[in-house]
Structures are given as C-alpha cells and as structure tokens.
Short mmCIF file of N, CA and C in Angstrom, two decimals:
data_model
loop_
_atom_site.label_atom_id
_atom_site.label_comp_id
_atom_site.label_asym_id
_atom_site.label_seq_id
_atom_site.Cartn_x
_atom_site.Cartn_y
_atom_site.Cartn_z
N UNK A 24 114.93 19.18 125.34
CA UNK A 24 116.33 18.90 125.10
C UNK A 24 117.17 19.60 126.18
N UNK A 25 118.05 18.88 126.79
CA UNK A 25 118.93 19.46 127.80
C UNK A 25 120.31 19.65 127.20
N UNK A 26 121.01 20.63 127.75
CA UNK A 26 122.33 20.97 127.22
C UNK A 26 123.24 21.32 128.39
N UNK A 27 124.47 20.86 128.36
CA UNK A 27 125.46 21.16 129.39
C UNK A 27 126.69 21.75 128.70
N UNK A 28 127.08 22.94 129.14
CA UNK A 28 128.24 23.62 128.55
C UNK A 28 129.28 23.89 129.63
N UNK A 29 130.53 23.67 129.29
CA UNK A 29 131.65 23.97 130.18
C UNK A 29 132.55 24.98 129.49
N UNK A 30 132.91 26.04 130.19
CA UNK A 30 133.76 27.09 129.63
C UNK A 30 134.91 27.36 130.59
N UNK A 31 136.12 27.54 130.05
CA UNK A 31 137.29 27.88 130.85
C UNK A 31 137.99 29.07 130.18
N UNK A 32 138.38 30.04 131.01
CA UNK A 32 139.12 31.21 130.53
C UNK A 32 140.34 31.40 131.42
N UNK A 33 141.42 31.90 130.83
CA UNK A 33 142.61 32.19 131.61
C UNK A 33 143.17 33.55 131.20
N UNK A 34 143.75 34.23 132.17
CA UNK A 34 144.34 35.55 131.95
C UNK A 34 145.75 35.55 132.53
N UNK A 35 146.67 36.16 131.81
CA UNK A 35 148.08 36.24 132.20
C UNK A 35 148.64 34.84 132.47
N UNK A 36 148.53 33.98 131.49
CA UNK A 36 148.94 32.58 131.64
C UNK A 36 150.42 32.47 131.98
N UNK A 37 151.26 33.30 131.40
CA UNK A 37 152.70 33.20 131.67
C UNK A 37 153.08 33.81 133.01
N UNK A 38 152.14 34.50 133.66
CA UNK A 38 152.35 35.10 134.98
C UNK A 38 153.57 36.03 134.99
N UNK A 39 153.70 36.84 133.96
CA UNK A 39 154.83 37.74 133.82
C UNK A 39 154.51 39.10 134.42
N UNK A 40 155.18 39.49 135.50
CA UNK A 40 154.91 40.80 136.09
C UNK A 40 155.53 41.93 135.27
N UNK A 41 155.01 43.13 135.43
CA UNK A 41 155.54 44.31 134.76
C UNK A 41 156.46 45.02 135.75
N UNK A 42 157.76 44.95 135.51
CA UNK A 42 158.72 45.60 136.40
C UNK A 42 158.88 47.05 136.00
N UNK A 43 159.13 47.91 136.99
CA UNK A 43 159.36 49.32 136.72
C UNK A 43 160.62 49.78 137.45
N UNK A 44 161.31 50.72 136.86
CA UNK A 44 162.46 51.36 137.50
C UNK A 44 162.09 52.82 137.68
N UNK A 45 161.84 53.26 138.91
CA UNK A 45 161.47 54.66 139.12
C UNK A 45 162.58 55.59 138.64
N UNK A 46 162.19 56.66 137.97
CA UNK A 46 163.18 57.59 137.41
C UNK A 46 163.96 58.33 138.48
N UNK A 47 163.37 58.58 139.62
CA UNK A 47 164.06 59.32 140.67
C UNK A 47 164.90 58.46 141.58
N UNK A 48 165.00 57.17 141.32
CA UNK A 48 165.70 56.26 142.24
C UNK A 48 167.22 56.30 142.08
N UNK A 49 167.72 56.79 140.97
CA UNK A 49 169.16 56.81 140.74
C UNK A 49 169.65 55.55 140.03
N UNK A 50 168.83 54.52 139.95
CA UNK A 50 169.23 53.28 139.27
C UNK A 50 169.16 53.43 137.76
N UNK A 51 168.59 54.52 137.28
CA UNK A 51 168.43 54.70 135.85
C UNK A 51 169.63 55.39 135.21
N UNK A 52 170.64 55.73 136.00
CA UNK A 52 171.80 56.43 135.46
C UNK A 52 172.92 55.44 135.15
N UNK A 53 173.44 55.53 133.94
CA UNK A 53 174.56 54.69 133.53
C UNK A 53 175.79 55.05 134.36
N UNK A 54 176.50 54.07 134.85
CA UNK A 54 177.67 54.30 135.69
C UNK A 54 177.37 54.05 137.15
N UNK A 55 176.10 54.01 137.52
CA UNK A 55 175.71 53.70 138.89
C UNK A 55 175.89 52.20 139.12
N UNK A 56 176.36 51.80 140.29
CA UNK A 56 176.58 50.38 140.59
C UNK A 56 175.29 49.59 140.55
N UNK A 57 174.16 50.24 140.81
CA UNK A 57 172.88 49.56 140.82
C UNK A 57 172.11 49.77 139.52
N UNK A 58 172.82 50.13 138.43
CA UNK A 58 172.16 50.39 137.16
C UNK A 58 171.40 49.17 136.68
N UNK A 59 170.14 49.36 136.33
CA UNK A 59 169.32 48.30 135.80
C UNK A 59 168.70 47.39 136.84
N UNK A 60 168.93 47.66 138.12
CA UNK A 60 168.36 46.84 139.18
C UNK A 60 166.87 47.15 139.30
N UNK A 61 166.08 46.11 139.28
CA UNK A 61 164.64 46.27 139.40
C UNK A 61 164.28 46.18 140.88
N UNK A 62 163.67 47.23 141.39
CA UNK A 62 163.34 47.28 142.82
C UNK A 62 161.84 47.27 143.07
N UNK A 63 161.04 47.45 142.04
CA UNK A 63 159.59 47.52 142.18
C UNK A 63 158.92 46.83 141.02
N UNK A 64 157.64 46.55 141.19
CA UNK A 64 156.84 46.08 140.07
C UNK A 64 155.60 46.96 139.97
N UNK A 65 154.93 46.87 138.86
CA UNK A 65 153.76 47.69 138.59
C UNK A 65 152.68 47.42 139.65
N UNK A 66 152.19 48.46 140.34
CA UNK A 66 151.17 48.25 141.37
C UNK A 66 149.84 47.75 140.78
N UNK A 67 149.64 47.88 139.49
CA UNK A 67 148.42 47.41 138.85
C UNK A 67 148.56 46.00 138.30
N UNK A 68 149.62 45.30 138.70
CA UNK A 68 149.90 43.94 138.22
C UNK A 68 148.81 42.98 138.68
N UNK A 69 148.30 42.17 137.76
CA UNK A 69 147.32 41.14 138.09
C UNK A 69 147.95 39.78 137.89
N UNK A 70 148.00 38.95 138.93
CA UNK A 70 148.60 37.63 138.77
C UNK A 70 147.74 36.72 137.91
N UNK A 71 148.24 35.53 137.67
CA UNK A 71 147.56 34.53 136.86
C UNK A 71 146.16 34.27 137.41
N UNK A 72 145.17 34.24 136.51
CA UNK A 72 143.80 34.01 136.92
C UNK A 72 143.14 33.00 136.00
N UNK A 73 142.31 32.16 136.58
CA UNK A 73 141.53 31.19 135.82
C UNK A 73 140.06 31.34 136.19
N UNK A 74 139.20 31.15 135.20
CA UNK A 74 137.75 31.19 135.44
C UNK A 74 137.15 29.95 134.79
N UNK A 75 136.24 29.33 135.52
CA UNK A 75 135.54 28.15 135.02
C UNK A 75 134.03 28.39 135.16
N UNK A 76 133.29 27.95 134.19
CA UNK A 76 131.83 28.10 134.23
C UNK A 76 131.18 26.82 133.72
N UNK A 77 130.09 26.48 134.35
CA UNK A 77 129.30 25.32 133.97
C UNK A 77 127.86 25.80 133.82
N UNK A 78 127.27 25.55 132.67
CA UNK A 78 125.93 26.04 132.36
C UNK A 78 125.05 24.85 131.96
N UNK A 79 123.93 24.73 132.65
CA UNK A 79 122.99 23.65 132.37
C UNK A 79 121.67 24.24 131.94
N UNK A 80 121.22 23.89 130.74
CA UNK A 80 119.95 24.38 130.21
C UNK A 80 118.98 23.22 130.08
N UNK A 81 117.75 23.46 130.49
CA UNK A 81 116.73 22.42 130.34
C UNK A 81 115.40 23.02 129.93
#
C-alpha cells in the first residue's frame, strides 16, 4: 500500500512586528513632541514563514 501525505505549516501569518520604544530615547516622556513615536522594532522579530512537506511511503 502506498501513501502520499502533504503538510503545510505557517508561522506569524499576520506578519505583525513587535515594536519597541527604548526607555533612554526620550520618546517615552509625556510632553515630548516625539512621544509615542516608534523608532525601532524587536531585533528577534521573525517575519512570516511557510513550510511545506510532501511524504511518500511505499
């Protein structure tokens, strides 16, 4: 008996990065003109990824 299997996996489907506001940047202080401005993103951010596998057994 032969068997064919197809598998698909996805990670971070919405592709949403993790933004960070460094505490020492001055943007974290209320009253600053640049308050809330995002200047960086998480260096460990992984973009959208897909994996496909095909397995044939005989």
